[in-house]
Amino acid sequence: MEKNRVVITGIGAVTPVGNNPDIFWKNICDGKSGVDRISLFDPSDFDSKIAGQIKDFDSSMYLSQKDIKRMDRFVQFAVACSKMALENSGLDTDKEDKSRIGVLIGSGIGGLKVIEDQHNVLLQKGPSRVSPFLIPMLIIDMASGQVAIQFGLKGPNFAIATACASGSHAIGEAFRIIQRGEADIMIAGGTETAITPIGVAGFCKMKALSTRNDKPEKASRPFDRDRDGFVIGEGAGILLLEDLDHATRRGAYIYAELAGFGMTADAYHITSPSPEGEGAAQAMKLALDDATLNPEDIDYINAHGTSTPFNDRCETKAIKTVFGKYAKNIPVSSTKSMTGHLLGASGGVELITCVLSIKHGIITPTINYENPDPECDLDYVPNTARECKVQYAMSNSFGFGGHNSALVVKKFE
């Protein structure tokens, strides 16, 4: 059966370097870091005291005060980005069949802050004082549910939780839904807000986070020899995916075409990637095959690139496995060097980076790349953005539990 072609016609982003796609893009092209000392709570007793926090986000621009009180921050980000993507796409939902518009938004952790707050209420005031909105505020699927409620969208609607691959898996599955003809439009991506005391403490105890507390802007340094862990971040990245014929009929601006999706499992360890990167490599290969491309066709890879010793080494090995002699010719950069690691939101934000790279002919840098690691020896676009024609780009996302995802996006023609 012939698959429907899927294009990207709208984008929305809330990130530590900007609360809309234009500001986000300018700042990552300029190599600006969004990492700073944590201000959402007092981090004095924590090993890692730094994060990529959202700054100056005004939820009242997108939601009523009543809704704000009944939504965790991760849901507020998802609604804000979805509204941005809809407006950016020029879609008038009142003129559409809303049963043909779906929502698929992933998150790794969900409403951690509301769990913490209501647990304190339980301990201090007893169970009768716990909020009746606790459960609907914390569950991961409420990001997709609330977006549908806000905009009256009645098509396919669910959530994906695959840790740091959640956003990419959500986009990939939304892609498949449109390919199969089950919806004309899907709002898809990821959202996350885990910078809370219990969230940061948990990652600290795993020794996953950077402790370069004296120089926050230097802490996230993917592929650099002196990397010491990732920097936790928060945010959301949502894209409007659309059936090509539908987009063409309404005269939509098309950013790019979503061309390939691959996913695998490491089946190896709860947190560490497989040492040779086999699962990641197979996900990339499947995405290439799905897009009917050869390794030499890819012009840019937006790496998962977390700044942990294991991830960056294993991802480098995986890229070499897939791209062989071409691997060292392909620019590979990490958006996380500037945003920190947005966990379940990272896949959405980083696919937006790929889309804007194709649009503007610019590859964003990996900042803080100062000392080469002999085991990470690819072209990581160090510190400065690069003008480059990008026809095909790949975005990688990998999650705890061994979840691997790769997306391929191409210039629309």
Steps between C-alpha positions, in 0.01 A plus 500: 500500500634842407580714802388860532783756497534701821624858522571741785293818483525645851743513793485610863777504760556600862866453587768625740632724220169641381125467538413495132668347193646827370682592822604137553650484151688831530654404832614152401649639178687749720619218728329644805470274805175486698660323797518679834473435875165346595253760626182285510613377845804535723761257355765562769493141631509337156811377319375663179367854553449597135232455234358622172192673642225680311517874566220757482234255383156659534239224499219760502585570134359157418265396781234635734584533870255218574679267258844601627403392852394159371802421283851398593778703340579225245141520371509880486811482282330249268190717457713811438711328235198344332334840474820640351517217247135542400536875454830453321336258257218739413249220558145610583373203701142630480509434124636146544352163588631481857458123508788493249740699724681304772749563779794284610732655758762312698655562840756304693381575852181710498378707795780453750449840666134438579589160651754667728264779600205273573715249687597783733131586542428135584774487766421835657120522475375148432335324204180707512695805387662341193387669179228326295704611199816315608459203266377690190781752549783247523423228243710516186211470254346822633726708272333345194162504674510867596621608155204318348262661750639850444461480121211251465707244311333157483740292293749238630623597845744328732840540666837333486744460790838370390717718723722731294376354172136588576477806274656322203288191541189720519592672174585171334170340596305811393684474167378142463139596584492753215680260265226244565230756432353494852534878541576798279684695767687402817634733768804314631811541710621493859477694826682475833541686831703283738715769665361429845678393819412132461574503126844658537580285807418185306725586209773616740499165680542327164811715443344602168523879543787740447638653820678787324303735723749786492464543123140406406524626143801270448348191660321338204787404269398209275784303341765706682768300682418670832123444501377381839127436455188666364327816619132452576270727302131566445282613211289379211520464124185438295459466124193500280523202264267502203406280209664654194180512293316671785779755545513568127124550473500770765817667367703443817863596534702178517814501713617154402385144436521234769647210307616222733464352846685214668478356851666217688586379851847435641370222728818555699475717817255728681713815448819427303495474121635183344880544482531478124183698431333216311144604584559865414666402173210277401248779573695736274525236227125432517427874471726525196336198338154640577599823324655298213830681547861388500753596772672751272173692454485635858632856529461549877441293814351663807646267760343381822833632632429517874851579630525177698815293444314185391232653277730713289748219449232245409314739270826573318557127452144457375535782246823342373325161468219646288684758294835322460748698291258792480471544879783749534361714217160554666457795739372372836391747768322497833229753586530382862832683528287818521161389634610226739320167474125554471435127558165407339479839329837477330382309192246766409735794550782329314286407201400868483875577491535268198201658327638851548845386384342392173304825472789736574799301371671525839632222723494590868815443707606277785619756752762434770685265268856584601699179544459211253427155637689234299189281516277779367666596175224626269425853377303640794466856356697644792384824660393693190201456270578409141330599176427183306235382256296236684284276283465210743540502878475233769401547865597235759338439838579226750338428836559312825372148461683470169247681281646626171338725242618676184308737274596615150371827362565637152463820303157511340495482123 
